[in-house]
C-alpha atoms as an extended CHARMM CRD file, in Angstrom:
* protein
*
       210  EXT
         1         1  UNK       CA             88.4280000000       35.0900000000       43.8400000000  PROA      1               0.0000000000
         2         2  UNK       CA             86.5940000000       35.3090000000       47.7080000000  PROA      2               0.0000000000
         3         3  UNK       CA             84.5130000000       38.1860000000       48.4640000000  PROA      3               0.0000000000
         4         4  UNK       CA             85.9520000000       40.0200000000       51.2180000000  PROA      4               0.0000000000
         5         5  UNK       CA             84.7980000000       40.1770000000       54.5480000000  PROA      5               0.0000000000
         6         6  UNK       CA             81.7560000000       42.5800000000       54.7510000000  PROA      6               0.0000000000
         7         7  UNK       CA             82.6310000000       44.1790000000       58.0230000000  PROA      7               0.0000000000
         8         8  UNK       CA             85.3160000000       43.8780000000       59.8980000000  PROA      8               0.0000000000
         9         9  UNK       CA             84.6340000000       44.3350000000       63.8830000000  PROA      9               0.0000000000
        10        10  UNK       CA             87.5790000000       45.2480000000       66.2600000000  PROA      10              0.0000000000
        11        11  UNK       CA             86.0120000000       43.6820000000       69.8750000000  PROA      11              0.0000000000
        12        12  UNK       CA             87.0240000000       41.5730000000       73.1980000000  PROA      12              0.0000000000
        13        13  UNK       CA             87.1810000000       37.9000000000       71.7880000000  PROA      13              0.0000000000
        14        14  UNK       CA             83.4840000000       37.4470000000       73.7750000000  PROA      14              0.0000000000
        15        15  UNK       CA             82.1710000000       39.4870000000       71.2080000000  PROA      15              0.0000000000
        16        16  UNK       CA             83.3420000000       38.4180000000       68.9070000000  PROA      16              0.0000000000
        17        17  UNK       CA             82.3830000000       34.6120000000       69.6750000000  PROA      17              0.0000000000
        18        18  UNK       CA             78.6240000000       36.1910000000       70.3170000000  PROA      18              0.0000000000
        19        19  UNK       CA             78.9380000000       38.5460000000       67.0410000000  PROA      19              0.0000000000
        20        20  UNK       CA             79.6710000000       35.0640000000       65.1980000000  PROA      20              0.0000000000
        21        21  UNK       CA             76.7210000000       33.2160000000       66.9570000000  PROA      21              0.0000000000
        22        22  UNK       CA             74.3220000000       36.1630000000       65.7260000000  PROA      22              0.0000000000
        23        23  UNK       CA             75.7190000000       35.4240000000       62.4110000000  PROA      23              0.0000000000
        24        24  UNK       CA             75.5110000000       31.9780000000       61.9870000000  PROA      24              0.0000000000
        25        25  UNK       CA             72.2650000000       32.1260000000       63.2930000000  PROA      25              0.0000000000
        26        26  UNK       CA             71.5100000000       34.8310000000       60.6080000000  PROA      26              0.0000000000
        27        27  UNK       CA             73.2450000000       32.5150000000       57.7840000000  PROA      27              0.0000000000
        28        28  UNK       CA             70.9090000000       29.3730000000       58.8690000000  PROA      28              0.0000000000
        29        29  UNK       CA             67.9160000000       31.0160000000       58.6140000000  PROA      29              0.0000000000
        30        30  UNK       CA             68.5310000000       32.2560000000       55.5390000000  PROA      30              0.0000000000
        31        31  UNK       CA             70.6940000000       29.1870000000       53.5960000000  PROA      31              0.0000000000
        32        32  UNK       CA             70.0840000000       26.0660000000       55.9020000000  PROA      32              0.0000000000
        33        33  UNK       CA             71.6370000000       23.5330000000       57.8950000000  PROA      33              0.0000000000
        34        34  UNK       CA             72.6900000000       21.6770000000       54.2550000000  PROA      34              0.0000000000
        35        35  UNK       CA             73.9560000000       25.4060000000       52.3360000000  PROA      35              0.0000000000
        36        36  UNK       CA             75.6000000000       26.7850000000       54.9760000000  PROA      36              0.0000000000
        37        37  UNK       CA             79.4860000000       27.2200000000       55.1720000000  PROA      37              0.0000000000
        38        38  UNK       CA             81.4570000000       28.4900000000       57.2690000000  PROA      38              0.0000000000
        39        39  UNK       CA             83.2040000000       31.0480000000       54.4170000000  PROA      39              0.0000000000
        40        40  UNK       CA             79.9100000000       32.5830000000       54.4490000000  PROA      40              0.0000000000
        41        41  UNK       CA             79.1460000000       32.9890000000       58.5810000000  PROA      41              0.0000000000
        42        42  UNK       CA             82.3080000000       34.2110000000       58.7480000000  PROA      42              0.0000000000
        43        43  UNK       CA             81.6620000000       37.2020000000       55.3060000000  PROA      43              0.0000000000
        44        44  UNK       CA             78.5510000000       37.9090000000       56.9360000000  PROA      44              0.0000000000
        45        45  UNK       CA             80.2960000000       38.2380000000       59.9720000000  PROA      45              0.0000000000
        46        46  UNK       CA             82.8370000000       40.3940000000       59.0150000000  PROA      46              0.0000000000
        47        47  UNK       CA             85.3400000000       38.1520000000       60.0380000000  PROA      47              0.0000000000
        48        48  UNK       CA             88.1830000000       35.9110000000       58.5250000000  PROA      48              0.0000000000
        49        49  UNK       CA             87.2160000000       31.7860000000       58.4720000000  PROA      49              0.0000000000
        50        50  UNK       CA             90.7320000000       31.6690000000       60.6950000000  PROA      50              0.0000000000
        51        51  UNK       CA             88.4210000000       34.0220000000       63.2150000000  PROA      51              0.0000000000
        52        52  UNK       CA             85.4210000000       31.7510000000       63.1410000000  PROA      52              0.0000000000
        53        53  UNK       CA             88.2450000000       28.5020000000       64.0060000000  PROA      53              0.0000000000
        54        54  UNK       CA             89.4050000000       30.4300000000       67.4520000000  PROA      54              0.0000000000
        55        55  UNK       CA             86.0560000000       30.2080000000       68.9740000000  PROA      55              0.0000000000
        56        56  UNK       CA             84.3790000000       27.6440000000       67.5090000000  PROA      56              0.0000000000
        57        57  UNK       CA             86.8060000000       24.0250000000       66.4210000000  PROA      57              0.0000000000
        58        58  UNK       CA             84.4320000000       23.1410000000       63.1340000000  PROA      58              0.0000000000
        59        59  UNK       CA             81.1420000000       23.5770000000       61.7900000000  PROA      59              0.0000000000
        60        60  UNK       CA             79.6680000000       21.3980000000       63.8000000000  PROA      60              0.0000000000
        61        61  UNK       CA             80.8140000000       23.1010000000       66.8380000000  PROA      61              0.0000000000
        62        62  UNK       CA             79.7490000000       26.5240000000       65.4730000000  PROA      62              0.0000000000
        63        63  UNK       CA             76.3880000000       24.9510000000       65.1540000000  PROA      63              0.0000000000
        64        64  UNK       CA             75.6570000000       23.5540000000       67.9680000000  PROA      64              0.0000000000
        65        65  UNK       CA             76.8340000000       26.7400000000       70.0700000000  PROA      65              0.0000000000
        66        66  UNK       CA             73.9460000000       28.4230000000       67.5190000000  PROA      66              0.0000000000
        67        67  UNK       CA             71.8560000000       25.6630000000       68.8260000000  PROA      67              0.0000000000
        68        68  UNK       CA             71.9720000000       25.7400000000       72.6970000000  PROA      68              0.0000000000
        69        69  UNK       CA             72.1910000000       30.1530000000       72.8610000000  PROA      69              0.0000000000
        70        70  UNK       CA             70.0350000000       31.2680000000       69.5710000000  PROA      70              0.0000000000
        71        71  UNK       CA             67.2850000000       29.4930000000       70.3720000000  PROA      71              0.0000000000
        72        72  UNK       CA             63.9100000000       31.0380000000       72.1850000000  PROA      72              0.0000000000
        73        73  UNK       CA             64.5970000000       31.1720000000       76.1050000000  PROA      73              0.0000000000
        74        74  UNK       CA             62.1080000000       27.7870000000       76.5180000000  PROA      74              0.0000000000
        75        75  UNK       CA             65.0430000000       26.8090000000       79.0680000000  PROA      75              0.0000000000
        76        76  UNK       CA             64.8210000000       28.5690000000       81.3200000000  PROA      76              0.0000000000
        77        77  UNK       CA             61.4700000000       28.8810000000       81.4940000000  PROA      77              0.0000000000
        78        78  UNK       CA             61.3450000000       25.2470000000       82.2040000000  PROA      78              0.0000000000
        79        79  UNK       CA             64.4090000000       26.1370000000       84.2140000000  PROA      79              0.0000000000
        80        80  UNK       CA             61.5970000000       28.0220000000       87.0170000000  PROA      80              0.0000000000
        81        81  UNK       CA             59.1180000000       25.7460000000       87.7010000000  PROA      81              0.0000000000
        82        82  UNK       CA             60.2150000000       23.6510000000       90.8030000000  PROA      82              0.0000000000
        83        83  UNK       CA             60.1820000000       27.3570000000       91.7710000000  PROA      83              0.0000000000
        84        84  UNK       CA             57.0370000000       28.5220000000       90.6990000000  PROA      84              0.0000000000
        85        85  UNK       CA             55.2300000000       25.0550000000       92.2410000000  PROA      85              0.0000000000
        86        86  UNK       CA             52.0290000000       27.0280000000       95.0820000000  PROA      86              0.0000000000
        87        87  UNK       CA             52.1890000000       30.0220000000       92.8740000000  PROA      87              0.0000000000
        88        88  UNK       CA             49.7020000000       31.8160000000       90.9220000000  PROA      88              0.0000000000
        89        89  UNK       CA             47.2970000000       30.1130000000       88.8640000000  PROA      89              0.0000000000
        90        90  UNK       CA             48.3240000000       26.0350000000       86.7180000000  PROA      90              0.0000000000
        91        91  UNK       CA             46.4800000000       28.0630000000       84.2170000000  PROA      91              0.0000000000
        92        92  UNK       CA             48.3810000000       30.7570000000       83.2870000000  PROA      92              0.0000000000
        93        93  UNK       CA             52.2850000000       28.9920000000       84.3310000000  PROA      93              0.0000000000
        94        94  UNK       CA             50.7440000000       26.5040000000       82.1800000000  PROA      94              0.0000000000
        95        95  UNK       CA             49.2640000000       28.4120000000       78.9920000000  PROA      95              0.0000000000
        96        96  UNK       CA             52.3870000000       30.0330000000       79.6990000000  PROA      96              0.0000000000
        97        97  UNK       CA             54.5650000000       27.5800000000       79.2490000000  PROA      97              0.0000000000
        98        98  UNK       CA             52.4120000000       26.3830000000       76.2930000000  PROA      98              0.0000000000
        99        99  UNK       CA             53.5220000000       29.9330000000       74.0830000000  PROA      99              0.0000000000
       100       100  UNK       CA             56.4100000000       29.7720000000       75.0650000000  PROA      100             0.0000000000
       101       101  UNK       CA             57.3380000000       25.7810000000       73.4840000000  PROA      101             0.0000000000
       102       102  UNK       CA             55.5460000000       27.4070000000       70.3870000000  PROA      102             0.0000000000
       103       103  UNK       CA             57.9830000000       29.3810000000       69.9760000000  PROA      103             0.0000000000
       104       104  UNK       CA             60.8290000000       27.2140000000       69.9690000000  PROA      104             0.0000000000
       105       105  UNK       CA             59.5880000000       24.9990000000       68.7760000000  PROA      105             0.0000000000
       106       106  UNK       CA             58.6170000000       27.4550000000       65.2510000000  PROA      106             0.0000000000
       107       107  UNK       CA             62.4210000000       28.6920000000       65.4150000000  PROA      107             0.0000000000
       108       108  UNK       CA             63.6320000000       25.4040000000       66.2440000000  PROA      108             0.0000000000
       109       109  UNK       CA             61.9750000000       23.0960000000       64.1010000000  PROA      109             0.0000000000
       110       110  UNK       CA             63.5430000000       23.8870000000       60.3450000000  PROA      110             0.0000000000
       111       111  UNK       CA             67.1470000000       23.5680000000       62.4600000000  PROA      111             0.0000000000
       112       112  UNK       CA             66.6510000000       20.8220000000       64.2880000000  PROA      112             0.0000000000
       113       113  UNK       CA             64.6260000000       18.9340000000       61.4220000000  PROA      113             0.0000000000
       114       114  UNK       CA             67.3360000000       19.4650000000       59.1940000000  PROA      114             0.0000000000
       115       115  UNK       CA             69.8740000000       17.6940000000       62.0280000000  PROA      115             0.0000000000
       116       116  UNK       CA             68.3520000000       14.0850000000       60.8430000000  PROA      116             0.0000000000
       117       117  UNK       CA             69.6950000000       14.5180000000       57.4530000000  PROA      117             0.0000000000
       118       118  UNK       CA             72.8380000000       15.0510000000       58.5750000000  PROA      118             0.0000000000
       119       119  UNK       CA             74.3620000000       11.7610000000       60.7560000000  PROA      119             0.0000000000
       120       120  UNK       CA             77.2770000000       12.9630000000       62.4580000000  PROA      120             0.0000000000
       121       121  UNK       CA             75.9170000000       16.2900000000       63.2220000000  PROA      121             0.0000000000
       122       122  UNK       CA             72.7690000000       14.4670000000       64.7900000000  PROA      122             0.0000000000
       123       123  UNK       CA             75.4390000000       12.3440000000       66.4240000000  PROA      123             0.0000000000
       124       124  UNK       CA             77.7110000000       14.7500000000       67.8900000000  PROA      124             0.0000000000
       125       125  UNK       CA             74.0460000000       17.1400000000       69.0370000000  PROA      125             0.0000000000
       126       126  UNK       CA             73.1530000000       13.5400000000       70.9160000000  PROA      126             0.0000000000
       127       127  UNK       CA             76.4790000000       13.4000000000       73.3160000000  PROA      127             0.0000000000
       128       128  UNK       CA             76.7550000000       16.4970000000       74.1640000000  PROA      128             0.0000000000
       129       129  UNK       CA             73.0220000000       17.1900000000       75.7710000000  PROA      129             0.0000000000
       130       130  UNK       CA             73.5250000000       13.1900000000       76.9980000000  PROA      130             0.0000000000
       131       131  UNK       CA             76.5570000000       14.8200000000       78.6100000000  PROA      131             0.0000000000
       132       132  UNK       CA             75.1460000000       17.9460000000       79.4590000000  PROA      132             0.0000000000
       133       133  UNK       CA             71.8950000000       16.6460000000       80.6160000000  PROA      133             0.0000000000
       134       134  UNK       CA             69.0240000000       17.2300000000       78.5820000000  PROA      134             0.0000000000
       135       135  UNK       CA             67.3060000000       16.3640000000       75.3520000000  PROA      135             0.0000000000
       136       136  UNK       CA             63.6760000000       16.6630000000       74.0770000000  PROA      136             0.0000000000
       137       137  UNK       CA             62.7730000000       14.5140000000       76.7840000000  PROA      137             0.0000000000
       138       138  UNK       CA             63.5740000000       16.7670000000       79.4760000000  PROA      138             0.0000000000
       139       139  UNK       CA             60.3940000000       19.0060000000       78.4800000000  PROA      139             0.0000000000
       140       140  UNK       CA             57.9590000000       16.6700000000       79.6790000000  PROA      140             0.0000000000
       141       141  UNK       CA             60.0180000000       15.7440000000       82.4370000000  PROA      141             0.0000000000
       142       142  UNK       CA             59.8220000000       19.1610000000       83.9880000000  PROA      142             0.0000000000
       143       143  UNK       CA             55.8880000000       20.1490000000       82.9110000000  PROA      143             0.0000000000
       144       144  UNK       CA             54.8970000000       16.8660000000       84.4990000000  PROA      144             0.0000000000
       145       145  UNK       CA             57.2010000000       17.5450000000       87.5950000000  PROA      145             0.0000000000
       146       146  UNK       CA             55.4150000000       20.9780000000       88.0460000000  PROA      146             0.0000000000
       147       147  UNK       CA             52.3480000000       19.0950000000       88.0100000000  PROA      147             0.0000000000
       148       148  UNK       CA             52.7860000000       16.0460000000       90.2400000000  PROA      148             0.0000000000
       149       149  UNK       CA             53.6900000000       18.7310000000       92.6810000000  PROA      149             0.0000000000
       150       150  UNK       CA             50.7060000000       20.5450000000       92.0990000000  PROA      150             0.0000000000
       151       151  UNK       CA             48.8430000000       17.4950000000       92.5480000000  PROA      151             0.0000000000
       152       152  UNK       CA             50.4380000000       16.7900000000       96.3120000000  PROA      152             0.0000000000
       153       153  UNK       CA             49.5490000000       20.1220000000       97.3340000000  PROA      153             0.0000000000
       154       154  UNK       CA             46.1020000000       19.3800000000       96.2430000000  PROA      154             0.0000000000
       155       155  UNK       CA             45.7410000000       22.6560000000       93.3870000000  PROA      155             0.0000000000
       156       156  UNK       CA             44.8970000000       20.2790000000       90.7370000000  PROA      156             0.0000000000
       157       157  UNK       CA             42.3780000000       16.8810000000       90.8940000000  PROA      157             0.0000000000
       158       158  UNK       CA             43.7900000000       14.1820000000       93.1570000000  PROA      158             0.0000000000
       159       159  UNK       CA             43.8240000000       11.5290000000       89.6870000000  PROA      159             0.0000000000
       160       160  UNK       CA             45.5970000000       13.8510000000       87.2670000000  PROA      160             0.0000000000
       161       161  UNK       CA             48.3840000000       11.7760000000       84.9700000000  PROA      161             0.0000000000
       162       162  UNK       CA             51.2030000000       14.7690000000       85.1690000000  PROA      162             0.0000000000
       163       163  UNK       CA             52.9560000000       12.0860000000       82.2820000000  PROA      163             0.0000000000
       164       164  UNK       CA             49.5100000000       12.0590000000       80.0270000000  PROA      164             0.0000000000
       165       165  UNK       CA             48.4470000000       15.6690000000       80.1340000000  PROA      165             0.0000000000
       166       166  UNK       CA             52.4290000000       17.3650000000       80.1760000000  PROA      166             0.0000000000
       167       167  UNK       CA             51.9430000000       15.3930000000       77.0580000000  PROA      167             0.0000000000
       168       168  UNK       CA             49.3810000000       16.1000000000       75.8480000000  PROA      168             0.0000000000
       169       169  UNK       CA             49.6880000000       19.3810000000       76.2140000000  PROA      169             0.0000000000
       170       170  UNK       CA             53.9540000000       19.5570000000       74.7300000000  PROA      170             0.0000000000
       171       171  UNK       CA             52.2920000000       17.5270000000       71.8740000000  PROA      171             0.0000000000
       172       172  UNK       CA             50.0470000000       20.3840000000       70.2200000000  PROA      172             0.0000000000
       173       173  UNK       CA             53.1720000000       23.3340000000       70.8860000000  PROA      173             0.0000000000
       174       174  UNK       CA             54.5060000000       20.7160000000       68.6230000000  PROA      174             0.0000000000
       175       175  UNK       CA             52.9360000000       20.3330000000       65.8270000000  PROA      175             0.0000000000
       176       176  UNK       CA             51.0780000000       24.3490000000       65.5060000000  PROA      176             0.0000000000
       177       177  UNK       CA             55.6820000000       24.8500000000       66.1700000000  PROA      177             0.0000000000
       178       178  UNK       CA             55.8940000000       22.7430000000       63.1360000000  PROA      178             0.0000000000
       179       179  UNK       CA             52.5830000000       24.0320000000       61.0130000000  PROA      179             0.0000000000
       180       180  UNK       CA             54.2900000000       27.4660000000       61.4880000000  PROA      180             0.0000000000
       181       181  UNK       CA             58.1790000000       26.8870000000       60.4980000000  PROA      181             0.0000000000
       182       182  UNK       CA             56.2510000000       24.5940000000       57.0820000000  PROA      182             0.0000000000
       183       183  UNK       CA             53.4390000000       27.1380000000       55.9960000000  PROA      183             0.0000000000
       184       184  UNK       CA             56.3550000000       30.1670000000       55.8960000000  PROA      184             0.0000000000
       185       185  UNK       CA             54.5030000000       32.9610000000       57.8460000000  PROA      185             0.0000000000
       186       186  UNK       CA             51.3420000000       31.7970000000       55.1250000000  PROA      186             0.0000000000
       187       187  UNK       CA             49.1970000000       30.0940000000       58.0770000000  PROA      187             0.0000000000
       188       188  UNK       CA             46.0360000000       31.3570000000       58.8640000000  PROA      188             0.0000000000
       189       189  UNK       CA             46.5110000000       30.6630000000       62.7640000000  PROA      189             0.0000000000
       190       190  UNK       CA             45.2360000000       32.1770000000       65.8670000000  PROA      190             0.0000000000
       191       191  UNK       CA             47.5410000000       34.4620000000       68.1540000000  PROA      191             0.0000000000
       192       192  UNK       CA             50.1250000000       32.2690000000       70.0080000000  PROA      192             0.0000000000
       193       193  UNK       CA             48.7300000000       33.6430000000       73.5660000000  PROA      193             0.0000000000
       194       194  UNK       CA             45.0190000000       33.1320000000       72.1160000000  PROA      194             0.0000000000
       195       195  UNK       CA             45.7190000000       29.3130000000       70.8940000000  PROA      195             0.0000000000
       196       196  UNK       CA             47.8000000000       28.5770000000       74.2720000000  PROA      196             0.0000000000
       197       197  UNK       CA             44.9140000000       29.5100000000       76.5150000000  PROA      197             0.0000000000
       198       198  UNK       CA             42.5320000000       27.4020000000       74.5780000000  PROA      198             0.0000000000
       199       199  UNK       CA             45.3830000000       24.7110000000       75.1620000000  PROA      199             0.0000000000
       200       200  UNK       CA             44.9390000000       24.8180000000       78.5890000000  PROA      200             0.0000000000
       201       201  UNK       CA             41.0480000000       25.0720000000       78.9390000000  PROA      201             0.0000000000
       202       202  UNK       CA             40.6120000000       21.9260000000       76.1540000000  PROA      202             0.0000000000
       203       203  UNK       CA             43.4970000000       19.4060000000       78.3750000000  PROA      203             0.0000000000
       204       204  UNK       CA             41.4410000000       16.8720000000       80.5410000000  PROA      204             0.0000000000
       205       205  UNK       CA             39.8010000000       18.4010000000       83.2880000000  PROA      205             0.0000000000
       206       206  UNK       CA             42.2730000000       18.4250000000       85.6730000000  PROA      206             0.0000000000
       207       207  UNK       CA             41.4270000000       22.0100000000       87.1040000000  PROA      207             0.0000000000
       208       208  UNK       CA             37.6460000000       20.6040000000       87.9690000000  PROA      208             0.0000000000
       209       209  UNK       CA             35.4750000000       21.8460000000       90.9280000000  PROA      209             0.0000000000
       210       210  UNK       CA             38.5180000000       25.0460000000       91.5120000000  PROA      210             0.0000000000
């Protein structure tokens, strides 16, 4: 016999949807993508499965929404980069991007990695990102565009390769996030802020003489 929903809430449609997303994110962290079931998510949220399907087309639609709306705000940081060109210290901006990137990759690696075990979910996620003009390559592009603009202003060396520097920084952040996710909190890692500052300091000497 199915268990009743754990709790029931009376709220607006928007509040209901947000609460379902929170509950789905909790279930995904606890059970993993393969084992997460809409019945469990509904019980966690305190609603019936029918309520879930009023807000989301299916499980795939719900999981994609979790990825879009419950990951750390790294995308917002990237979107702000054009407005930061010529302002503040480039080192500090890169260190902030690196710290946010580690948080994003640490949170997202388990869920995003599980996408590859479900070809249909991966296909839908990839197609939705394409329609929105989004995708993982945009991380490197946004950072490279920022570096190129700072180079044009003469704030970093004229011989800086923006794509190469962006790849080095993002790749190192992805690796750190992956290691943290894999270790399950058992690894001995330096604080993220220190890691980010050390990483920027270890980049090719784009700040020489500045």
